[in-house]
Coordinates of C-alpha atoms in Angstrom, one line a residue:
Chain G
M1 CA 113.0 -21.8 -76.4
Q2 CA 112.2 -19.8 -79.5
T3 CA 112.9 -22.5 -83.0
D4 CA 111.8 -21.9 -86.2
K5 CA 109.9 -25.5 -86.3
A6 CA 106.3 -25.4 -85.6
V7 CA 106.3 -28.5 -84.4
S8 CA 109.1 -31.1 -83.4
V9 CA 108.8 -34.3 -82.1
S10 CA 111.6 -36.7 -81.1
K11 CA 110.6 -40.5 -79.8
L12 CA 107.3 -39.5 -78.8
S13 CA 105.3 -42.8 -77.3
R14 CA 102.0 -44.1 -76.4
H15 CA 100.9 -47.0 -74.6
F16 CA 97.4 -47.9 -73.8
G17 CA 98.5 -50.8 -71.1
K18 CA 99.9 -53.5 -73.5
F19 CA 99.0 -51.7 -76.7
I20 CA 101.4 -49.2 -78.2
A21 CA 99.3 -46.4 -79.9
V22 CA 102.1 -44.6 -80.9
D23 CA 105.8 -45.9 -81.1
E24 CA 108.3 -43.6 -81.4
I25 CA 107.4 -41.3 -84.0
S26 CA 110.3 -38.2 -84.9
F27 CA 109.1 -35.1 -87.0
E28 CA 109.6 -32.0 -87.6
V29 CA 106.9 -29.3 -88.7
D30 CA 108.3 -26.0 -90.2
K31 CA 106.3 -22.9 -89.6
G32 CA 103.8 -21.8 -92.4
E33 CA 103.9 -25.7 -93.4
I34 CA 100.8 -27.7 -94.2
F35 CA 101.6 -30.7 -93.0
G36 CA 99.5 -34.0 -93.8
F37 CA 99.1 -36.9 -90.9
L38 CA 97.8 -39.9 -93.2
G39 CA 97.1 -43.2 -91.9
A40 CA 94.1 -46.1 -92.1
N41 CA 92.0 -45.6 -89.1
G42 CA 93.5 -47.4 -85.6
A43 CA 96.7 -45.9 -86.9
G44 CA 97.8 -43.7 -84.0
K45 CA 96.9 -40.3 -85.6
T46 CA 94.5 -39.0 -83.4
T47 CA 96.7 -40.3 -80.5
A48 CA 99.3 -38.5 -81.7
I49 CA 97.4 -35.3 -82.2
K50 CA 96.4 -35.5 -78.7
M51 CA 99.0 -35.6 -77.3
L52 CA 100.9 -33.0 -78.9
C53 CA 97.7 -30.7 -78.0
G54 CA 97.9 -31.8 -74.2
L55 CA 94.9 -33.8 -74.0
L56 CA 97.2 -37.1 -73.3
K57 CA 100.0 -37.1 -71.4
P58 CA 103.1 -39.2 -73.5
T59 CA 104.0 -42.5 -72.0
S60 CA 108.2 -41.3 -73.0
G61 CA 110.0 -38.7 -75.5
E62 CA 109.7 -35.4 -76.4
A63 CA 108.3 -32.9 -78.2
T64 CA 107.8 -28.9 -78.6
V65 CA 104.7 -27.2 -80.1
A66 CA 105.0 -23.5 -80.8
G67 CA 108.2 -23.7 -78.7
F68 CA 107.1 -25.3 -75.9
S69 CA 107.2 -28.9 -74.2
I70 CA 104.2 -31.1 -74.3
N71 CA 105.5 -32.8 -71.1
S72 CA 106.3 -29.4 -68.9
D73 CA 104.4 -26.3 -70.9
T74 CA 101.1 -27.5 -71.8
S75 CA 99.1 -24.4 -70.4
K76 CA 101.1 -22.4 -72.7
I77 CA 100.3 -24.4 -76.0
K78 CA 96.9 -24.4 -75.4
K79 CA 97.2 -20.8 -75.9
N80 CA 98.8 -21.0 -78.8
I81 CA 97.3 -23.7 -81.2
G82 CA 93.6 -24.6 -82.4
Y83 CA 92.1 -27.6 -82.4
M84 CA 89.3 -28.8 -84.0
S85 CA 88.3 -32.4 -84.8
Q86 CA 85.9 -34.4 -86.9
K87 CA 83.8 -34.8 -83.5
F88 CA 83.5 -31.7 -82.8
S89 CA 80.7 -29.9 -82.4
L90 CA 79.8 -26.5 -81.8
Y91 CA 76.9 -26.4 -79.2
D92 CA 73.6 -27.1 -80.9
D93 CA 71.4 -25.7 -78.8
L94 CA 73.0 -22.0 -79.1
T95 CA 73.3 -20.0 -81.6
V96 CA 76.0 -18.6 -83.7
K97 CA 76.5 -16.0 -82.1
E98 CA 76.9 -17.5 -78.6
N99 CA 79.1 -20.1 -79.4
I100 CA 81.4 -17.6 -81.2
E101 CA 81.3 -15.6 -77.6
F102 CA 81.6 -18.4 -75.6
Y103 CA 84.9 -19.6 -77.2
G104 CA 86.3 -16.1 -77.1
G105 CA 85.2 -16.0 -73.4
I106 CA 87.5 -19.4 -72.4
Y107 CA 90.6 -18.1 -74.5
G108 CA 90.5 -14.9 -72.6
L109 CA 89.3 -12.3 -75.1
S110 CA 88.3 -8.9 -74.2
R111 CA 84.8 -8.2 -74.5
E112 CA 85.6 -5.8 -77.6
K113 CA 87.8 -8.2 -79.1
I114 CA 85.5 -11.2 -78.7
S115 CA 82.4 -8.8 -80.7
D116 CA 84.9 -7.6 -83.2
K117 CA 85.5 -10.7 -84.2
T118 CA 82.1 -11.8 -84.0
D119 CA 81.4 -9.4 -86.6
Q120 CA 84.3 -10.1 -88.7
L121 CA 84.0 -13.8 -88.7
I122 CA 80.1 -14.0 -89.2
S123 CA 80.5 -11.4 -92.3
E124 CA 83.5 -13.4 -93.4
L125 CA 81.5 -16.9 -93.6
N126 CA 78.4 -14.9 -94.8
L127 CA 76.3 -15.8 -91.5
D128 CA 74.7 -12.3 -91.0
K129 CA 71.0 -13.5 -91.6
M130 CA 71.7 -16.6 -89.6
K131 CA 73.8 -15.3 -86.7
N132 CA 70.9 -16.0 -83.9
S133 CA 69.2 -19.1 -85.1
L134 CA 70.5 -21.8 -83.8
T135 CA 74.0 -23.7 -84.6
R136 CA 71.6 -27.3 -85.6
S137 CA 69.5 -25.9 -88.2
L138 CA 73.3 -24.8 -90.2
P139 CA 74.2 -27.0 -93.0
L140 CA 77.1 -29.5 -91.7
G141 CA 79.4 -28.0 -94.3
W142 CA 78.7 -24.4 -92.6
K143 CA 78.9 -25.5 -89.2
Q144 CA 82.4 -27.0 -90.2
R145 CA 83.5 -23.7 -91.0
L146 CA 82.2 -22.0 -88.4
A147 CA 83.8 -24.9 -86.5
L148 CA 87.2 -24.2 -87.8
S149 CA 87.0 -20.5 -87.7
T150 CA 86.2 -20.4 -83.8
S151 CA 89.2 -22.5 -83.2
L152 CA 91.1 -19.6 -84.7
L153 CA 89.2 -16.9 -82.6
H154 CA 92.3 -16.5 -80.7
D155 CA 94.7 -16.3 -83.4
P156 CA 96.5 -19.6 -83.0
S157 CA 100.3 -19.8 -84.7
I158 CA 99.6 -23.4 -85.1
I159 CA 95.9 -25.5 -86.2
F160 CA 95.5 -29.0 -85.7
L161 CA 93.0 -30.6 -87.7
D162 CA 91.6 -34.0 -86.6
E163 CA 89.8 -35.3 -89.9
P164 CA 88.3 -32.2 -90.5
T165 CA 86.2 -33.1 -93.3
G166 CA 84.6 -36.7 -92.2
G167 CA 81.2 -37.2 -93.7
V168 CA 81.1 -34.0 -96.0
D169 CA 80.5 -33.3 -99.5
P170 CA 82.9 -32.5 -101.9
I171 CA 82.1 -29.6 -103.0
S172 CA 82.4 -28.2 -99.0
R173 CA 85.5 -30.1 -98.8
R174 CA 87.2 -28.1 -101.5
N175 CA 85.4 -25.1 -100.0
F176 CA 86.9 -26.0 -96.9
W177 CA 90.9 -27.1 -98.1
R178 CA 90.5 -23.1 -99.4
I179 CA 90.3 -21.8 -96.3
I180 CA 93.2 -24.3 -95.3
Y181 CA 95.3 -22.7 -97.7
E182 CA 93.9 -18.9 -96.8
I183 CA 94.9 -19.6 -92.7
A184 CA 98.8 -20.7 -94.0
S185 CA 99.0 -18.1 -96.5
R186 CA 99.0 -16.1 -93.1
G187 CA 102.1 -17.8 -92.2
K188 CA 99.8 -20.5 -90.0
T189 CA 100.8 -23.6 -89.4
V190 CA 98.2 -26.2 -90.1
F191 CA 98.4 -30.1 -88.8
V192 CA 95.8 -31.7 -90.6
T193 CA 94.9 -35.5 -90.2
T194 CA 93.0 -37.6 -92.8
H195 CA 92.3 -40.2 -95.1
Y196 CA 91.1 -39.2 -97.8
M197 CA 94.0 -39.9 -100.1
D198 CA 92.9 -36.6 -102.5
E199 CA 93.8 -34.1 -99.8
A200 CA 96.8 -35.3 -99.2
E201 CA 97.7 -34.3 -102.6
Y202 CA 96.8 -30.5 -101.1
C203 CA 99.4 -30.7 -98.2
N204 CA 102.9 -29.4 -98.6
R205 CA 104.4 -32.7 -96.6
V206 CA 102.8 -35.8 -95.9
S207 CA 103.8 -38.6 -93.2
I208 CA 102.2 -42.4 -93.4
M209 CA 101.4 -43.6 -90.3
H210 CA 101.2 -47.1 -89.5
K211 CA 100.6 -49.6 -86.5
G212 CA 101.9 -46.4 -84.4
K213 CA 105.0 -45.6 -86.6
I214 CA 105.7 -43.2 -89.3
I215 CA 106.7 -45.0 -92.1
E216 CA 107.2 -42.6 -94.7
L217 CA 107.7 -38.9 -94.6
G218 CA 108.3 -36.5 -97.6
T219 CA 106.4 -34.0 -100.4
P220 CA 103.6 -35.3 -102.1
T221 CA 105.8 -35.1 -105.2
G222 CA 108.7 -36.6 -103.7
L223 CA 107.2 -39.6 -102.3
K224 CA 105.3 -40.2 -106.3
Q225 CA 108.8 -40.4 -107.7
K226 CA 109.8 -42.5 -105.2
Y227 CA 107.4 -45.3 -105.6
N228 CA 106.6 -44.1 -109.6
K229 CA 103.1 -43.6 -108.9
T230 CA 101.1 -41.0 -110.1
T231 CA 98.4 -40.7 -107.6
M232 CA 98.7 -40.6 -103.3
Q233 CA 95.9 -43.3 -102.8
D234 CA 98.6 -45.6 -105.0
I235 CA 101.4 -44.9 -103.0
F236 CA 99.2 -45.0 -99.9
I237 CA 98.0 -48.3 -101.0
S238 CA 101.1 -50.1 -101.9
I239 CA 103.0 -49.2 -98.7
I240 CA 100.3 -50.3 -96.7
G241 CA 99.6 -53.1 -98.5
Q242 CA 103.6 -54.1 -98.4
N243 CA 103.6 -53.7 -94.3
Chain I
M1 CA 91.9 -19.8 -62.0
K2 CA 90.9 -16.5 -64.4
L3 CA 87.1 -14.9 -63.6
K4 CA 86.6 -14.3 -67.1
R5 CA 87.0 -18.2 -68.2
I6 CA 84.5 -19.2 -65.3
I7 CA 81.6 -16.2 -66.3
S8 CA 82.0 -17.5 -69.7
I9 CA 81.4 -21.3 -69.1
I10 CA 78.4 -19.9 -66.4
I11 CA 76.7 -17.8 -68.9
K12 CA 77.0 -20.7 -71.6
E13 CA 75.4 -23.0 -68.8
Y14 CA 72.7 -20.8 -68.0
T15 CA 71.9 -20.0 -71.6
H16 CA 71.6 -24.0 -72.2
I17 CA 68.9 -24.2 -69.1
F18 CA 66.8 -21.5 -70.3
R19 CA 67.0 -22.2 -74.2
D20 CA 65.7 -26.0 -73.1
W21 CA 62.5 -24.1 -71.7
R22 CA 60.8 -28.4 -71.7
S23 CA 63.4 -29.4 -69.7
L24 CA 63.2 -26.5 -67.3
L25 CA 59.7 -27.3 -66.7
I26 CA 60.3 -30.7 -65.9
I27 CA 62.9 -29.5 -63.4
I28 CA 60.5 -27.0 -61.4
L29 CA 57.6 -29.3 -61.8
M30 CA 59.2 -32.6 -60.6
P31 CA 59.5 -31.9 -57.3
V32 CA 56.3 -30.8 -56.9
L33 CA 54.8 -33.3 -58.1
M34 CA 56.9 -35.8 -56.0
I35 CA 56.2 -33.6 -53.3
I36 CA 52.5 -34.1 -53.6
L37 CA 53.0 -37.9 -54.6
Y38 CA 55.2 -38.4 -51.8
G39 CA 53.2 -36.7 -48.9
Y40 CA 50.2 -38.2 -49.4
A41 CA 51.5 -41.6 -49.7
I42 CA 54.0 -42.1 -47.3
T43 CA 51.9 -41.9 -44.5
L44 CA 52.2 -43.8 -41.3
D45 CA 48.7 -42.3 -39.8
M46 CA 46.1 -44.9 -38.6
K47 CA 43.0 -43.7 -40.1
N48 CA 39.3 -45.5 -41.0
L49 CA 40.5 -48.8 -40.1
T50 CA 37.5 -51.5 -40.2
F51 CA 36.2 -53.9 -37.9
A52 CA 33.8 -56.5 -37.2
V53 CA 31.5 -56.7 -33.7
I54 CA 30.1 -60.3 -32.1
D55 CA 28.5 -58.8 -29.7
D56 CA 26.4 -62.0 -27.5
A57 CA 26.0 -59.9 -24.9
K58 CA 24.5 -57.2 -26.2
T59 CA 24.3 -55.0 -22.7
P60 CA 24.8 -51.4 -21.8
E61 CA 27.8 -52.5 -20.7
S62 CA 29.3 -54.5 -24.0
R63 CA 27.4 -51.3 -26.1
E64 CA 30.1 -49.1 -24.1
L65 CA 33.1 -51.0 -25.1
I66 CA 32.1 -50.9 -28.7
R67 CA 31.6 -46.9 -28.3
G68 CA 35.2 -47.1 -27.1
F69 CA 36.2 -48.5 -30.6
T70 CA 34.0 -45.8 -32.7
E71 CA 34.0 -42.7 -31.0
N72 CA 37.4 -41.3 -32.7
R73 CA 38.6 -41.1 -36.2
F74 CA 40.5 -44.5 -36.0
F75 CA 38.1 -46.9 -36.5
I76 CA 35.1 -47.3 -38.3
L77 CA 32.3 -50.1 -37.4
K78 CA 31.1 -51.9 -40.4
Y79 CA 29.9 -55.2 -39.6
T80 CA 27.9 -56.6 -36.7
D81 CA 25.7 -59.2 -36.1
I82 CA 27.5 -61.8 -38.2
K83 CA 28.2 -65.5 -37.5
R84 CA 31.9 -66.4 -35.8
N85 CA 32.8 -68.4 -39.0
E86 CA 32.4 -65.1 -41.2
I87 CA 35.7 -63.5 -39.1
E88 CA 37.9 -65.2 -41.1
S89 CA 36.5 -64.8 -44.3
L90 CA 36.2 -60.9 -43.7
F91 CA 40.0 -61.2 -43.1
K92 CA 40.9 -63.0 -46.2
K93 CA 38.9 -60.5 -47.9
R94 CA 40.7 -57.8 -46.3
Y95 CA 37.5 -55.9 -45.7
I96 CA 38.6 -56.0 -42.0
Q97 CA 41.4 -55.3 -39.9
M98 CA 40.2 -56.2 -36.1
A99 CA 37.1 -58.4 -34.9
L100 CA 35.6 -58.0 -31.2
V101 CA 34.2 -61.1 -30.2
I102 CA 32.2 -60.2 -26.2
P103 CA 30.9 -63.4 -24.6
E104 CA 27.1 -64.0 -23.3
D105 CA 28.4 -63.0 -19.6
F106 CA 30.5 -60.5 -20.1
S107 CA 28.3 -58.1 -18.0
E108 CA 27.3 -60.8 -15.2
S109 CA 31.2 -61.8 -15.3
L110 CA 32.2 -57.9 -14.8
F111 CA 29.4 -57.3 -12.2
S112 CA 31.1 -60.6 -10.2
N113 CA 34.0 -59.1 -10.2
R114 CA 35.7 -61.6 -11.8
I115 CA 38.4 -61.2 -14.7
T116 CA 36.0 -60.8 -17.7
K117 CA 38.4 -61.9 -20.9
V118 CA 37.1 -60.0 -24.4
Q119 CA 38.5 -61.7 -27.4
L120 CA 40.2 -59.4 -29.9
I121 CA 41.1 -60.6 -33.2
V122 CA 44.1 -58.6 -35.0
D123 CA 45.2 -59.3 -39.0
A124 CA 49.0 -58.0 -38.0
A125 CA 50.1 -58.7 -41.7
D126 CA 51.4 -55.3 -41.7
S127 CA 53.0 -55.1 -38.3
N128 CA 52.6 -51.3 -38.3
V129 CA 48.7 -51.6 -38.4
G130 CA 48.7 -54.9 -35.7
T131 CA 50.7 -52.9 -33.1
F132 CA 48.6 -49.9 -33.4
I133 CA 45.6 -51.7 -33.1
N134 CA 46.8 -53.5 -29.9
N135 CA 47.7 -50.3 -28.0
Y136 CA 45.0 -49.0 -28.9
S137 CA 42.5 -51.6 -27.7
N138 CA 44.5 -52.3 -24.9
R139 CA 44.1 -48.2 -23.7
V140 CA 39.9 -48.6 -24.6
A141 CA 40.1 -51.5 -21.6
Q142 CA 41.9 -49.4 -19.2
L143 CA 39.1 -46.6 -19.3
F144 CA 36.8 -48.6 -19.6
N145 CA 37.6 -50.3 -16.0
E146 CA 38.3 -46.8 -14.8
K147 CA 34.9 -45.7 -15.6
L148 CA 33.5 -49.0 -14.8
N149 CA 35.4 -49.0 -11.0
N150 CA 35.2 -45.7 -10.4
R151 CA 38.8 -44.7 -9.5
S152 CA 39.7 -47.7 -8.1
P153 CA 42.7 -46.7 -5.6
G154 CA 46.4 -46.7 -7.0
I155 CA 45.9 -47.3 -10.6
L156 CA 48.9 -45.7 -12.6
G157 CA 48.2 -43.3 -15.2
L158 CA 50.7 -42.0 -17.4
E159 CA 50.0 -38.1 -18.4
P160 CA 52.2 -37.9 -21.5
R161 CA 53.6 -34.2 -23.1
I162 CA 54.5 -34.7 -26.5
L163 CA 56.6 -32.2 -27.8
Y164 CA 57.7 -30.8 -31.3
N165 CA 54.7 -32.5 -33.2
P166 CA 52.0 -33.1 -31.0
D167 CA 49.3 -34.2 -33.1
M168 CA 52.1 -36.7 -33.9
K169 CA 51.2 -36.3 -37.5
S170 CA 53.2 -38.3 -39.8
A171 CA 53.5 -35.5 -42.7
N172 CA 55.3 -33.4 -40.1
F173 CA 58.0 -36.0 -40.0
F174 CA 58.2 -36.9 -43.9
V175 CA 57.4 -33.8 -45.7
P176 CA 60.8 -31.9 -44.2
G177 CA 62.6 -35.4 -45.2
L178 CA 61.2 -34.8 -48.5
V179 CA 62.6 -31.9 -48.9
A180 CA 66.1 -33.7 -48.4
L181 CA 65.3 -36.5 -50.9
I182 CA 64.1 -34.3 -53.3
L183 CA 66.4 -31.8 -53.9
L184 CA 69.3 -34.6 -53.5
L185 CA 68.0 -36.3 -56.4
I186 CA 67.0 -33.5 -58.7
C187 CA 70.5 -31.4 -58.5
S188 CA 72.8 -34.6 -58.2
L189 CA 70.6 -35.5 -61.7
L190 CA 71.3 -32.0 -63.1
T191 CA 74.8 -32.0 -62.8
S192 CA 75.6 -36.0 -63.4
I193 CA 74.5 -35.4 -67.2
T194 CA 76.3 -32.3 -67.9
I195 CA 80.0 -33.1 -68.2
T196 CA 78.6 -36.7 -70.1
R197 CA 76.8 -34.5 -72.3
E198 CA 79.6 -33.0 -72.9
K199 CA 81.9 -35.8 -73.8
E200 CA 79.2 -37.4 -76.0
T201 CA 78.9 -34.1 -78.5
G202 CA 82.8 -33.8 -78.1
T203 CA 82.5 -30.4 -76.9
L204 CA 84.4 -31.5 -73.9
E205 CA 87.7 -32.3 -75.8
Q206 CA 87.4 -28.7 -77.7
I207 CA 86.9 -27.1 -74.4
L208 CA 89.6 -28.9 -73.1
V209 CA 91.9 -27.7 -75.7
S210 CA 91.9 -24.0 -75.0
P211 CA 93.4 -22.7 -71.8
V212 CA 90.5 -23.0 -69.4
N213 CA 91.6 -25.9 -66.7
P214 CA 89.2 -28.9 -64.9
I215 CA 88.6 -26.7 -61.8
E216 CA 87.0 -23.9 -63.9
I217 CA 84.8 -25.7 -65.4
V218 CA 83.5 -27.3 -62.7
V219 CA 83.3 -24.3 -60.9
G220 CA 81.5 -22.9 -63.5
K221 CA 79.4 -25.3 -64.0
V222 CA 78.1 -25.3 -60.3
I223 CA 77.2 -22.4 -60.1
P224 CA 74.4 -21.9 -62.5
Y225 CA 73.0 -24.8 -61.0
I226 CA 73.1 -24.1 -57.5
T227 CA 70.7 -21.3 -58.2
L228 CA 68.5 -23.6 -59.8
G229 CA 68.6 -26.2 -56.9
F230 CA 67.8 -23.1 -54.7
F231 CA 64.6 -22.1 -56.3
N232 CA 63.9 -25.7 -56.3
G233 CA 64.0 -25.6 -52.8
I234 CA 62.4 -22.9 -51.7
I235 CA 59.5 -24.0 -53.9
I236 CA 59.0 -28.1 -52.1
I237 CA 59.2 -26.2 -49.0
I238 CA 56.3 -23.4 -49.9
F239 CA 54.2 -26.2 -51.1
A240 CA 55.4 -28.1 -47.6
R241 CA 54.2 -25.4 -45.9
L242 CA 50.6 -25.2 -48.3
L243 CA 49.9 -28.6 -48.7
F244 CA 51.0 -30.2 -45.7
K245 CA 50.7 -27.2 -43.0
V246 CA 54.1 -28.6 -42.0
P247 CA 55.6 -26.0 -39.1
I248 CA 58.6 -23.9 -39.4
N249 CA 59.2 -23.2 -36.5
G250 CA 63.1 -22.0 -37.1
S251 CA 64.7 -19.0 -38.8
L252 CA 63.9 -19.4 -42.8
T253 CA 67.4 -17.9 -43.1
L254 CA 68.8 -20.7 -41.5
I255 CA 67.2 -23.3 -43.6
A256 CA 68.6 -21.2 -46.7
V257 CA 72.2 -21.1 -45.8
L258 CA 72.2 -24.8 -45.0
S259 CA 70.3 -26.1 -47.6
L260 CA 72.6 -24.1 -50.1
I261 CA 75.4 -26.1 -48.6
Y262 CA 73.3 -29.3 -49.1
I263 CA 72.8 -28.3 -52.4
F264 CA 76.4 -28.1 -52.9
V265 CA 77.3 -31.7 -51.4
A266 CA 74.0 -32.8 -54.3
L267 CA 75.8 -30.7 -57.2
S268 CA 78.9 -32.1 -56.6
F269 CA 78.0 -35.5 -56.1
G270 CA 76.7 -35.5 -59.5
L271 CA 79.8 -34.0 -60.9
M272 CA 81.8 -36.3 -59.2
I273 CA 79.4 -39.2 -61.5
S274 CA 79.7 -36.9 -64.3
A275 CA 83.5 -37.3 -64.6
V276 CA 83.2 -40.9 -64.2
A277 CA 80.2 -42.2 -66.6
K278 CA 80.8 -42.2 -70.3
T279 CA 77.0 -42.0 -71.4
Q280 CA 74.1 -40.2 -69.9
Q281 CA 72.1 -42.2 -69.6
I282 CA 75.0 -44.8 -67.0
A283 CA 75.0 -41.2 -65.5
M284 CA 71.3 -40.6 -64.6
L285 CA 71.1 -44.5 -63.7
A286 CA 73.9 -44.3 -61.3
T287 CA 72.9 -40.9 -59.9
L288 CA 69.8 -42.7 -59.2
M289 CA 71.0 -45.9 -58.0
A290 CA 73.3 -43.9 -55.3
T291 CA 70.8 -41.6 -54.4
V292 CA 67.1 -42.3 -53.6
L293 CA 68.5 -45.7 -52.2
P294 CA 70.9 -44.8 -49.3
T295 CA 68.8 -41.7 -49.0
I296 CA 65.4 -43.7 -48.2
M297 CA 67.2 -46.5 -46.2
L298 CA 70.4 -45.2 -44.5
S299 CA 69.4 -41.8 -44.0
G300 CA 66.6 -41.8 -40.9
F301 CA 64.2 -40.3 -43.6
I302 CA 62.1 -43.3 -42.4
F303 CA 63.9 -45.3 -40.1
P304 CA 65.8 -44.1 -37.3
V305 CA 69.3 -44.7 -37.6
A306 CA 69.7 -45.5 -33.8
S307 CA 67.8 -48.8 -34.7
M308 CA 69.8 -50.1 -37.5
P309 CA 72.8 -52.5 -37.5
L310 CA 76.1 -51.1 -36.6
P311 CA 78.0 -51.6 -39.7
L312 CA 74.9 -50.0 -41.4
Q313 CA 75.5 -46.7 -39.0
Y314 CA 78.6 -46.4 -40.1
I315 CA 77.3 -46.5 -43.6
S316 CA 74.5 -43.7 -43.2
K317 CA 77.6 -41.0 -41.6
A318 CA 78.3 -41.0 -44.9
V319 CA 75.0 -40.2 -46.2
P320 CA 74.5 -36.4 -46.5
A321 CA 71.0 -36.8 -46.4
T322 CA 71.6 -37.9 -42.6
Y323 CA 72.6 -34.7 -41.6
F324 CA 70.0 -32.9 -43.6
L325 CA 67.5 -34.6 -42.1
I326 CA 68.8 -33.7 -38.7
I327 CA 69.2 -30.1 -39.9
I328 CA 66.1 -29.5 -41.5
R329 CA 63.7 -31.5 -39.1
G330 CA 65.4 -29.7 -36.3
I331 CA 65.3 -26.2 -37.6
M332 CA 61.3 -26.6 -39.0
L333 CA 60.3 -28.9 -35.8
K334 CA 61.9 -27.9 -33.3
G335 CA 63.0 -24.6 -33.9
I336 CA 66.3 -25.1 -33.4
G337 CA 69.4 -22.8 -34.8
I338 CA 73.0 -23.5 -35.7
A339 CA 74.3 -23.3 -31.9
E340 CA 72.9 -27.2 -31.7
L341 CA 73.3 -27.8 -35.3
W342 CA 76.9 -26.2 -36.5
Q343 CA 78.5 -29.7 -36.3
H344 CA 75.8 -31.5 -38.6
A345 CA 76.4 -28.6 -40.7
A346 CA 80.2 -28.6 -40.8
A347 CA 79.6 -32.4 -41.7
L348 CA 77.6 -31.4 -44.7
S349 CA 80.3 -28.8 -45.6
G350 CA 83.1 -31.5 -45.7
I351 CA 81.5 -34.1 -47.8
G352 CA 80.5 -31.3 -50.3
I353 CA 84.2 -30.4 -50.3
L354 CA 85.7 -34.0 -50.7
M355 CA 83.0 -35.2 -53.5
L356 CA 83.7 -31.5 -55.0
S357 CA 87.5 -32.5 -55.0
M358 CA 87.1 -36.0 -56.2
A359 CA 85.0 -35.1 -58.9
I360 CA 88.2 -32.6 -60.0
I361 CA 90.6 -35.2 -59.4
R362 CA 88.9 -37.3 -61.2
F363 CA 88.1 -35.2 -63.9
K364 CA 91.4 -34.6 -64.3
M365 CA 92.5 -38.1 -64.1
T366 CA 90.3 -39.1 -67.5
L367 CA 92.8 -36.3 -69.6
E368 CA 95.4 -38.5 -68.9

């Protein structure tokens, strides 16, 4: 199945016992788009993203990611997506180089490709001096950039970022977003969850999740006009406040 | 299953193991320490039991009887010429385990062919010691009779021939058992924390969004630890040989092969716990509880399985060490081969495969 949509979700739900974490959400993400997934903690963002990555089975509904169904084709999806979560730490006790080599290996890249990619990444990230030091000695901002780069090793067409900038200082966050733009400019789709409202401004389109449902979806400019507000922060507070 | 992905995981696990040299040192030294500690502490050999004698007869015959006790390494005569009322306090202070009271008319009674009674007081708080003293004293009395009556006709004498452990050294029984206990403990501990550690750090999630499947992860994690466990096994057996002079009558190759199977069982068990437990502490505690107790109590490590109540005998069949104990004692002490042991080896392999499958299934379930 080939579509021009990177992600297409229709009535997707996930229940944990009686608790409904994700409640019949539907939306589509275009190829090359930076799609923001906003919501307070516990709104169901992570559950939704996990289903799209094949880490969780949906209770009901359907979704396709890179053209493959999350109900039947998760192994194909996994080859075509990158994923990085806030919790994602590289292996602290491995060196920068060893981390890159490991992740290259589990994506089945050839040895030459891994060594090319390793050199390329290390020079892109200016990590030449650090390539043989343990990852735990890197500053957090660098670790996150390294993590992002490793999750792109296998050249996925869609990249899922689950609160990638949690706990990072504003300057590192800005740098991180520069990389996200750079990734999108290469035609990759970026699916990003965040609860920093200033980051929402950087997205092409955003959706706002509340109690398992998507309650608003549109471009930041469009939403500002609709709610007659100047920042995403104000929009978010007024929408969540109403509900 | 893709070999390349498994190899990547294997390389990564080895890097973890060798990078953390402190833990590696503990992994290697712990078995040595355990075998020294347990090997010397767990012994049922009776030695240096102390006793007191009240010899009211003071005749050549009474001294002959006392010599019957002192002429070996089991008993040490600590008190003579004490008063009768001192005996109890000596027992209470744990100064003696036995007291012998020889009556004044001891020799006269013997020579007038009457039945002569000598009082033997035994501290049986430790029932093993009590039984041992009782048996040994009977033997002394029997020898004394034979010597005195110079072959009275028609006395039955057993002539025992003790097989497989002629010196009846308890080390020969316990040390092979320790191999079973230590291997199980170390190997299952090793793997029980590997997956839980990755759960805690979040790297597991990162691996799971890759095309790697649970079987590849589990296989990739087992292989490095098999080599580590095997190395541990070799160390334990070398120490068993050097320190405790435990004989190895059978084939070393067979020990190696069957130990590998046993190590595989232990690692799979650890992985199973690892797939369920949420934190490393829980994983470690669960492993300790689930390995040490059943292995010591239910496998025949100390207490023979045959003398357990029936329900416990059934449970013991699910304890991997039950089979491995038979195997390792059989090879080391009796020198038997695969012809006699294949059933136990098969049972062990079965348990291992079952546990590994459960680990994989359980691991898949956590993803749902």
